[in-house]
PDB file of C-alpha atoms in Angstrom:
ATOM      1  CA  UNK A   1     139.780 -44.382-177.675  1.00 52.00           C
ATOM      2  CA  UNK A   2     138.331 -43.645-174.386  1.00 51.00           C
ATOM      3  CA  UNK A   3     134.940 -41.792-174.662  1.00 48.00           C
ATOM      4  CA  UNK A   4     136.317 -38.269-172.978  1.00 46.00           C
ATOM      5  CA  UNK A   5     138.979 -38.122-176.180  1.00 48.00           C
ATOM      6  CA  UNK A   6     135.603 -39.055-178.421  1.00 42.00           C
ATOM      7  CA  UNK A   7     133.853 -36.349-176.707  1.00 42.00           C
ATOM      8  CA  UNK A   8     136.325 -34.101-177.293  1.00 46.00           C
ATOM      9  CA  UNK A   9     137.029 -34.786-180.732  1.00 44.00           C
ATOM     10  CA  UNK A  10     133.612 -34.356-181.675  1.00 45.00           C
ATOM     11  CA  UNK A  11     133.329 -31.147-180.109  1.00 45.00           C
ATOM     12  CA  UNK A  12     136.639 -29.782-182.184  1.00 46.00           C
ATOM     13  CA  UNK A  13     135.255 -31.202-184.920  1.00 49.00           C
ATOM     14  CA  UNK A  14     131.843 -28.796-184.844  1.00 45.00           C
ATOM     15  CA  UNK A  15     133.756 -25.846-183.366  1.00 45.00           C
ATOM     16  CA  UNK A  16     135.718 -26.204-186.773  1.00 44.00           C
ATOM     17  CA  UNK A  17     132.719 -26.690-189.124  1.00 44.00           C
ATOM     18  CA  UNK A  18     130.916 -23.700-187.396  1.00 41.00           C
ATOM     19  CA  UNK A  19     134.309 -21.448-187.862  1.00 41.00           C
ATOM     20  CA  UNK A  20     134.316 -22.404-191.420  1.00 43.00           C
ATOM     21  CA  UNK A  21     130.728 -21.804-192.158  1.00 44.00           C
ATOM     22  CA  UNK A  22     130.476 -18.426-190.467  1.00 42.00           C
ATOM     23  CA  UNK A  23     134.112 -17.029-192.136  1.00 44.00           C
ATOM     24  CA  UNK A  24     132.441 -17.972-195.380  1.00 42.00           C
ATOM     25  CA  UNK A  25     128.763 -16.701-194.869  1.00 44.00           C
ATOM     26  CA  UNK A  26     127.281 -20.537-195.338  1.00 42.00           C
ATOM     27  CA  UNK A  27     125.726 -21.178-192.184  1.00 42.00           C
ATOM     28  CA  UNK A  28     123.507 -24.192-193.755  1.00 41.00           C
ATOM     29  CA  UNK A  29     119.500 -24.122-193.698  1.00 40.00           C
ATOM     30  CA  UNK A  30     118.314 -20.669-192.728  1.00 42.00           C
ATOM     31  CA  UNK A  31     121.489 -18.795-193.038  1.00 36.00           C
ATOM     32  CA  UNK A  32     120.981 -15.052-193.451  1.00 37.00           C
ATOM     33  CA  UNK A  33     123.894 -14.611-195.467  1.00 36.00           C
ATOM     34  CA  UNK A  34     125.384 -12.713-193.262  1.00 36.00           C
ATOM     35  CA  UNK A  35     128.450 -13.858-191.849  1.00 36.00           C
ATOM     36  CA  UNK A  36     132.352 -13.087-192.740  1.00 40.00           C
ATOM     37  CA  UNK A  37     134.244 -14.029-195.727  1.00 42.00           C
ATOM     38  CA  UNK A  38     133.345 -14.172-199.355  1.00 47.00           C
ATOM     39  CA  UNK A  39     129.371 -13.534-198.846  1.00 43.00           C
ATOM     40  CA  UNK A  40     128.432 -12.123-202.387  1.00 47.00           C
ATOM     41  CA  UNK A  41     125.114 -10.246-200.455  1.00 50.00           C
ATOM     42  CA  UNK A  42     125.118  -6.901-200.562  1.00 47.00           C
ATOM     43  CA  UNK A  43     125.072  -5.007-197.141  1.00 57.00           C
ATOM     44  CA  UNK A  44     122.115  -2.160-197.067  1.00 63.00           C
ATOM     45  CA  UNK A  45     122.927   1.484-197.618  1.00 80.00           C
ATOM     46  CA  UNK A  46     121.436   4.200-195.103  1.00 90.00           C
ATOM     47  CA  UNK A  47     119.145   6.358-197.359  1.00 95.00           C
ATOM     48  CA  UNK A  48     118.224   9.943-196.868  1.00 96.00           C
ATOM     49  CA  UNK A  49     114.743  11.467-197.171  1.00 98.00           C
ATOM     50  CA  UNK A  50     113.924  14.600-197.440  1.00 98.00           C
ATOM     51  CA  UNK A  51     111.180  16.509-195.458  1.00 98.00           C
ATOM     52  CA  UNK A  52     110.445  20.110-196.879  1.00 98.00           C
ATOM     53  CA  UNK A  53     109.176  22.981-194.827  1.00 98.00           C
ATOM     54  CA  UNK A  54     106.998  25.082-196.927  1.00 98.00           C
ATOM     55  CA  UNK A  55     103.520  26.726-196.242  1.00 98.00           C
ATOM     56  CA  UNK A  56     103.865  26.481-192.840  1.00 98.00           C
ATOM     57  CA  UNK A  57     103.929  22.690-193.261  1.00 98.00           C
ATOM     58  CA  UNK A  58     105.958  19.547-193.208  1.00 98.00           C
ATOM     59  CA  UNK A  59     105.510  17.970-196.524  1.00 98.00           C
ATOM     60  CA  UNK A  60     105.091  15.073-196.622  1.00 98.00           C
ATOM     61  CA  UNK A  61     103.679  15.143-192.841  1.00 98.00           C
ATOM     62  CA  UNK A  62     104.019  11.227-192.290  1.00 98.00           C
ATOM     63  CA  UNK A  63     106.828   9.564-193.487  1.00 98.00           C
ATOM     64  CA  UNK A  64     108.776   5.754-192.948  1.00 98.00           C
ATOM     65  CA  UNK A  65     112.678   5.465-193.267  1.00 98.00           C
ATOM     66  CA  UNK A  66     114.907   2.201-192.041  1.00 97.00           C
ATOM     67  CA  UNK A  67     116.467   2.631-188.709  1.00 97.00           C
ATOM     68  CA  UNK A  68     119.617   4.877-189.614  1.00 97.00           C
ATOM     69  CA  UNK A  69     118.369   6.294-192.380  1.00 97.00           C
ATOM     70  CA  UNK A  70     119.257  10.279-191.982  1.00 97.00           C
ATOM     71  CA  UNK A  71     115.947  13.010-192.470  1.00 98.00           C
ATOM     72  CA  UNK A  72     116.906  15.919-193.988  1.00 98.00           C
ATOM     73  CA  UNK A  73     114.445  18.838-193.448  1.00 98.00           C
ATOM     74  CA  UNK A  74     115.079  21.737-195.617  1.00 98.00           C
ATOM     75  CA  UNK A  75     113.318  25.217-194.955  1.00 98.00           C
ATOM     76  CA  UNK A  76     111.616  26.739-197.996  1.00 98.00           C
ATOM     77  CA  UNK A  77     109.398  28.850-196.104  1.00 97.00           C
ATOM     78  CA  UNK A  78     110.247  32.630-195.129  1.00 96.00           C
ATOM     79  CA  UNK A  79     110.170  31.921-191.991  1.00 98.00           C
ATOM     80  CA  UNK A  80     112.342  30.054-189.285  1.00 98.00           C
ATOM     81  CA  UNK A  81     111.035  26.701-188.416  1.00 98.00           C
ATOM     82  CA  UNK A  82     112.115  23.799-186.045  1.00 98.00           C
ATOM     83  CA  UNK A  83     111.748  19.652-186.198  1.00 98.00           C
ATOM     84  CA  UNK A  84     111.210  18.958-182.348  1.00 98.00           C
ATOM     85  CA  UNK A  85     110.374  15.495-181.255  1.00 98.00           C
ATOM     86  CA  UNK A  86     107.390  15.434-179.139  1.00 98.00           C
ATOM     87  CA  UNK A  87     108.734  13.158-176.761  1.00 96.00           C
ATOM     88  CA  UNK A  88     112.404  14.212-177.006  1.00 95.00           C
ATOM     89  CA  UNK A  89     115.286  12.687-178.478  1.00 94.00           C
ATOM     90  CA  UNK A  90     115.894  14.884-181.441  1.00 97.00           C
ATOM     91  CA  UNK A  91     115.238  18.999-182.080  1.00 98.00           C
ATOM     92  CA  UNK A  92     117.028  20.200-185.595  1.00 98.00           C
ATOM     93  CA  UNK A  93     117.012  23.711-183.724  1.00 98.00           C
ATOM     94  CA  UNK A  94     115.914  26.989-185.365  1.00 98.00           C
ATOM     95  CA  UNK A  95     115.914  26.694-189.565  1.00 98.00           C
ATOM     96  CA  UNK A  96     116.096  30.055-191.326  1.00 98.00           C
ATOM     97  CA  UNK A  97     114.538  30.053-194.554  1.00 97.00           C
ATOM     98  CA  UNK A  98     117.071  28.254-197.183  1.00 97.00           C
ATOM     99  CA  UNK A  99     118.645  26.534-194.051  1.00 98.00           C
ATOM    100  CA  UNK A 100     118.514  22.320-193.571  1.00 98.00           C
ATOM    101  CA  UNK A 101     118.800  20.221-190.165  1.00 98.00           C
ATOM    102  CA  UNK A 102     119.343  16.845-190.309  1.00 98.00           C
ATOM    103  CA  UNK A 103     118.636  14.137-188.265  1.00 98.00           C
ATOM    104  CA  UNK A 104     119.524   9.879-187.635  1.00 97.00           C
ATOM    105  CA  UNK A 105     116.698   7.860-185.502  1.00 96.00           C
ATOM    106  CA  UNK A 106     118.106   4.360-184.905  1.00 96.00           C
ATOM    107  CA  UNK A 107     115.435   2.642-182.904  1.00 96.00           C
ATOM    108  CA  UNK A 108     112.305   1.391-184.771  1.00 97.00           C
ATOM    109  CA  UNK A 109     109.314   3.415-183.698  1.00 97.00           C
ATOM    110  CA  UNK A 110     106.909   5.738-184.127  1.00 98.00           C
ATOM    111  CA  UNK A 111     108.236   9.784-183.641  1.00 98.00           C
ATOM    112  CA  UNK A 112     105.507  12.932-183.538  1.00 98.00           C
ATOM    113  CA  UNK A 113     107.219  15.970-184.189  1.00 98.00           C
ATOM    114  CA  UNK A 114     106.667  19.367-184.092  1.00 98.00           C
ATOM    115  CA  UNK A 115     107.688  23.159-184.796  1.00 98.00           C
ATOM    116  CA  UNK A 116     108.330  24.426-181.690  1.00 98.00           C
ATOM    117  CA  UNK A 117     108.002  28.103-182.967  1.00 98.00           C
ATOM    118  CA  UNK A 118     104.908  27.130-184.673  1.00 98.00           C
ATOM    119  CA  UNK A 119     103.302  24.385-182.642  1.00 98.00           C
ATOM    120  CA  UNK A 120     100.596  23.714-185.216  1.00 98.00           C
ATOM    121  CA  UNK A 121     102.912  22.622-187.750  1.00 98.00           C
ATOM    122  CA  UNK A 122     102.974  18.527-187.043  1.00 98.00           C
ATOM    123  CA  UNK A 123     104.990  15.825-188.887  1.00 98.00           C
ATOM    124  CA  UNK A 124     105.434  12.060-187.825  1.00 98.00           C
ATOM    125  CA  UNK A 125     108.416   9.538-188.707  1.00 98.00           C
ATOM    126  CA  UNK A 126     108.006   6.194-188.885  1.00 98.00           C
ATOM    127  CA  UNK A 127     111.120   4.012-188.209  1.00 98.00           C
ATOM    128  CA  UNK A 128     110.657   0.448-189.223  1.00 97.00           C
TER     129      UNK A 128
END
């Protein structure tokens, strides 16, 4: 066998290994488990948290959630409120009393908010 059909042998012969491995999620030492096929690991879930508006507050103020995780603020107060990123990017727009806004943040980071009818009220959202 001349050493171009070696060459090429051995390279179909780790292109089929690696196809196998990934379609069944065992991609050898320091495999995340991840791949296609019968991997028994369970994929996470987006969660929601919930940020309440009440006494002219964001309760809790400071809060972490997983990138795609949705923040639901709900408005207990009598009054409308608003969850307006600082820096842009996200605004829930004006929340009567009773009323919810929800919002997805898929980039780890760190978000200040704000109500923008009451610019003293202050939350932050920690993606991570």
């Amino acid at each position: 066998m001349s050493i171009s059909k070696i060459t090429i042998t051995i390279a179909a012969i780790c292109a089929t290994t690696l196809l196998s491995a990934c379609a069944t999620g065992t991609g050898g030492s320091g495999s995340t488990g991840y791949g296609y096929g019968n991997s028994t690991e369970k994929e996470e879930v987006n969660q929601e948290v919930t940020v309440t508006i009440k006494n002219f507050t964001f309760e809790p103020a400071l809060i972490t959630v997983a990138p795609g995780d949705t923040i639901v603020f709900v408005n207990e107060d009598g009054a409308p409120h608003t969850a307006t990123a600082t820096a842009g990017g996200f605004d829930t727009g004006n929340l009567a009393a009773g009323n919810t806004g929800r919002i997805t943040i898929a980039d780890a980071g760190t978000y200040e908010y704000f109500c923008a009818i009451h610019p003293n009220m202050k939350g932050r959202i920690v993606v991570q």
